[in-house]
Every structure is written in structure tokens, then in C-alpha cells.
Amino acid sequence: MKPFTLATPTDADEAVRLVADDPDAAFLGGGTNLVDHLKLGVATPGALVDITRATSAEITDLPDGGPRVGAAVRNGDFTADRRARERYPLIVQSVLAGASGQLRNMATIGGNPLQRTRCVYFQDVTTPCNKREPGSGCGAHGGYTRYHAILGASEHCIATHPSDLAVALAAVDATVRVLGADGERTIPFTDLHRLPGDAPERDTTLAHGELITAIDLPALPMARRSLYRKVRDRASYAFALVSVAAAIELDGDRISDVRIALGGVAHKPWRAHRAEAVLRGARPLEETFETAAAAELADARPLDGVDGGNGFKTTLAARTIVAALRDLTEGARS
Amino acid sequence: MDAAISLTVDGEGYRLTVDTRTTLLDALRDRLGNISPKKGCDHGQCGACTVLLDGRRVLACLVLAATVGGAEVTTASGLAEGDTPHPVQRAFLDHDAFQCGYCTPGQVCSAVGMLDEVAAGWPSHATTDLTAEPRLSQAEISERMAGNLCRCAAYVNIVPAIEQAAGEVR
Ligand SMILES: Cc1cc2nc3c(=O)[nH]c(=O)nc-3n(C[C@H](O)[C@H](O)[C@H](O)COP(=O)(O)OP(=O)(O)OC[C@H]3O[C@@H](n4cnc5c(N)ncnc54)[C@H](O)[C@@H]3O)c2cc1C
Ligand code: SF4
Ligand code: FES
Ligand code: FES
């Protein structure tokens, strides 16, 4: 492991300054992803700036009635929060579906959406990877692609984003509060992550030295009727093959509003706008759910691979969308 | 690059200077001679290195020691009261909840931390009603202990051991 300095500022401006002024510096949250990458040689910073004292570890109420979740709130503490459990089942379930109890006690709300892909070629420094080493090629093409993308990929990178929390935050239209050297700005959560295009080394739209200080959740009363459904290779402690975060609002026999985002299928949490458009105003019928899922996956491009590829994901994603909608409208359908 | 830190480990205070790259696991094992937490994978995947950090279960292999100066660490060897094993340790003995024992200190620390989380009302992925007080079924125990792998597959005895301990702790 390359040597690095470690700073533990208690002030967010100081944390930003320390990273913004040093191209070789990185923020350290709970360390559950970054410390692993230091060991693997995937990340080689010369300076680490611990942000767990520099950002808030509190959940506070915003004037509009939504909560503000400080970046240093641990994933476990978020799932324990009674308001979150009552008002945002999909978000709490997404966190509970990820990692393990120990890891959730360490991981932060700011660090979780910024965890990097689990693409095995990205994690193995002996193989080419455009994300780790721009221009070196993509080791995953034609390799093991079971965990890779079916939507929005490019020839340069076919990786998926591994965070469960990020999928739920995309579904509810959360807002990311960011502090940079030039001051504060907010980013709609759905604009935080990027598609790979020809620059897969950039996972997000954050600039070097920009610190996530908090995530704001919208009041969104419909989120009470919501869920997170994750399909994986074993029942627990595994990343998603496919996941769905969904919330629905019914008005009489019609769907008045709906939010859907998919995980495990793309380089970013995939907000299912096309499926939502089919469902809004429609009756909550199984056939309509299927039409909506098919619309969302019309552009899916499955990959070949030595493991048989990931063609199964298109069907699996469609079925998972339908199952999630069925669960959410149970009792409302006749 | 070095950092000077103090740590309380199993009730005893220490001052040490560590390279910033040192994990809490390596500091405990190599610097303080506490070999109770084990290094199974060193990548956060197995749970063998689980300790209680300020009362919470964490993976010592992914904690940089220099970030937790001043903290209180409890390992499995610090859980007993004198010669009396902790109820979780007693339950593991009663149920023969191990074979080689390599994962056991991590399992025990994880179970202690997990039972505290349940007592505090934390839900899990196995909890159907997120707003209700969780009840510790076998499915709940398996889910909450999913981060602790056992190469010998002693799970069939670990789950009942934790059920027994759950009745006694509190
Ligand atoms: C065995 C294992 C299984 C896992 N399973 C799952 C799973 O099923 N689902 C899932 O979603 N996750 C899973 N995870 C990943 C885990 O959830 C993430 O590692 C964790 O959420 C990252 O948060 P952190 O605070 O530890 O981030 P860190 O590791 O500290 O940082 C991650 C990245 O974010 C940057 N960063 C951190 N905080 C900030 C901030 N406030 N502002 C700007 N940049 C910041 C860091 O520089 C780094 O690049 C698993 C991890 C392991 C080891
Ligand atoms: S899919 Fe992306 S992350 Fe994986 S090897 Fe290719 S470029 Fe790297
Ligand atoms: S050694 Fe820490 S989780 Fe395996
Ligand atoms: S008892 Fe051998 S690994 Fe668990």
C-alpha cells in the first residue's frame, strides 16, 4: 500500500480545502470501499481526509417536511431512524438489503452512493480497465458479465453501479448537497451518477474536492407505499443482479403517481421514466405492469460472456418490476 | 507516515504510534498482541475480524487505526467477567457452535453487537413490518449474522446458540 497522510478535520470547509488543493488527496468516509481499494492498489491517494467529523451525523427536519440526512450518518443508524422507517420504506429496505450489519455500522450515507463498481476486472489491477486506467481497454468485454450492464453501457465500459441505497434515492428524487472550494451547490440525485460514455473513469458529476455534506429527502407522502426488491445469487450478503425501488400512489382505481428505479442494470441507478409514463393514470393491472416493464427494457442490450452472459437480466428485470408493482397494489386490484 | 493514538482495548489503555496504513485489526494483533480477532479475508467479506468499537460491531480489517484514536475496543477475549464467560460465549459452548473455531471470536462479537441492535429496535432485511419491534426468529438471526461466514458451516448450532443467548442478555 502506498504511504499516505491522514487528516481528521472537524470542519467541512477545511476538509474541502485539504482535498481540493491536492490532486492526490481523497475523502475517507466509513472506509468500507476505499480501504479495500487501498489494499488492492485500485486507489493510490497520497493523502486521506476523514470526513466523519467534518460532516453531520444527524438526521434533521427541513422546512418542507422532508428530512436532511447528514453525510456522516452511518447506514445502520439511518435504518434505525423511526421517521425514515415510517415514511421511506423503500430507502430503509434498500440499505438493509445491502452488505452486512458490521459494514452498515461503518458505511456512511455520503460514501454509500459513491462506492465504486464491483466489476472484478476493475478490482484486479493485473487486468485492463478503462475505469481504473483510462485507455487501457475493458477486461470485462467477453469475460464474466453476469453482474454487468444491459442499459446505457458503452464500448468503453459495461460496469454496473453496486449501491442499493442509490437506487432508492434515485426513485424518490433526493437532492445531494455538495460543498466545493467555490461554495455550496445542490444536485438532483438522478444527475449525480453518469453513464460511462467515453469517460468511464468518472462515476459521478462531482469535481475533485467536492464533498457531499448531506442528502435531502423530499417530503413525498407517496413514499409510505413503497418497497425495495432485490434479486441476488444468494439470500443475503450479495450484490444485486437486479433490483427495483418503487413507490405508488392510487386514486380510486387509477395510478395517480409512481416512481421506479432499477439497480444492477446500468452504470448509474436507472430511473424508469418510460415505465412510469405508461403507468401514470392507468389502472393497476398485471398487463399494464408488463407493458410498462417492456417499455423500459425495450433498449436493453444484453452481453455475451464466458459465464453465459447476462441475457437473463432483461427478463429478470421485467419480472421484478411487475412483482414490485403487484406487491404495492395488492388489495387495490380486483 | 506515523500517527500517535490511544486506544482502550478490553478495558486496558494503550498509547501507540502506528503507520497510517495500519488497520485496527493489524494494530490489535501485531502491535498489541491481541490475537482474538482473526484475519480471514482482510477485505470485509468474512466477519472473522469483528470487534466492538465503542460498543458497535465493525470489521477491524477495514478500519484504519489512526482514524479511531480514543476509541474503546472490545474483542471476544474481553467479553468475559473474570472466569465467567459472556452469555453469548456460554451459549456457543452449550450448543457446540463451532468446529475449528477460527470464525468464533468474530461470530461472538457480532452476536453481542447484533443483540444490542435488536434491543434498540433496529429492523433487518428479514423484518416484514419496519415499524414494529423486531422479534428474533431464526430467519432474523440468520439474516443479521449474514456477515459472519463459517468455513466449517457450524451455522446449525450458531443460530440456536444465539437464540439461547437472546433470552439471557438484556
Ligand atoms: C463484503 C461487502 C459487501 C457489500 N455489499 C453491499 C451490497 O449488497 N449493497 C451495497 O449497496 N453495498 C454493499 N457494500 C458496499 C458498501 O455499502 C459501501 O462500501 C459503503 O456504503 C461505502 O460507504 P463508506 O462510507 O464506507 O465509503 P468509503 O469507502 O469511505 O468511500 C467510498 C468513496 O466515496 C468517497 N467519499 C466518501 N464520503 C464522501 C463524501 N461525503 N463526499 C465525497 N466523497 C466521499 C471516498 O473518497 C471514496 O471514493 C458491500 C461492501 C462489502 C465490503
Ligand atoms: S466494465 Fe468498466 S469497470 Fe469493468 S473492466 Fe470494463 S472498463 Fe473497467
Ligand atoms: S478479515 Fe475482516 S471481514 Fe474478513
Ligand atoms: S468454526 Fe471453523 S470457520 Fe467457523
Coordinates of N, CA and C and ligand atoms in Angstrom, one line a residue, chain B residues 97-104 107 149-155 158, ligand 4:
Chain B
A97 N -21.2 -24.5 19.0 CA -21.5 -23.7 17.9 C -20.2 -23.4 17.1
F98 N -19.3 -24.3 17.0 CA -18.1 -24.1 16.2 C -17.4 -25.5 16.0
Q99 N -16.5 -25.5 15.0 CA -15.7 -26.7 14.8 C -14.2 -26.3 15.0
C100 N -13.6 -25.7 13.9 CA -12.2 -25.3 14.1 C -12.1 -24.0 15.0
G101 N -13.1 -23.2 15.1 CA -13.1 -22.1 16.0 C -12.5 -20.8 15.4
Y102 N -12.1 -20.9 14.2 CA -11.4 -19.7 13.6 C -12.4 -18.5 13.5
C103 N -13.6 -18.8 13.1 CA -14.6 -17.7 12.9 C -15.2 -17.2 14.2
T104 N -15.0 -18.1 15.3 CA -15.8 -17.9 16.5 C -15.7 -16.6 17.2
Q107 N -17.8 -14.3 15.3 CA -19.2 -14.6 15.5 C -19.7 -14.1 16.8
L149 N -19.1 -15.4 8.1 CA -19.1 -16.7 7.4 C -18.4 -17.7 8.3
C150 N -18.8 -19.0 8.2 CA -18.2 -20.1 8.9 C -17.8 -21.2 7.9
R151 N -16.5 -21.3 7.7 CA -15.9 -22.3 6.8 C -16.3 -23.7 7.1
C152 N -16.6 -24.0 8.4 CA -17.0 -25.3 8.9 C -18.5 -25.5 8.9
A153 N -19.2 -24.4 8.5 CA -20.6 -24.5 8.4 C -21.3 -24.9 9.7
A154 N -20.9 -24.3 10.8 CA -21.5 -24.6 12.1 C -22.8 -23.8 12.3
Y155 N -23.3 -23.2 11.2 CA -24.5 -22.4 11.4 C -25.6 -23.0 12.1
I158 N -24.9 -22.4 15.6 CA -24.7 -21.0 15.9 C -26.1 -20.3 16.1
Ligands
FES4 S1 -15.9 -23.0 13.2 FE1 -14.4 -23.2 11.6 S2 -14.8 -21.5 10.4 FE2 -16.4 -21.4 11.8

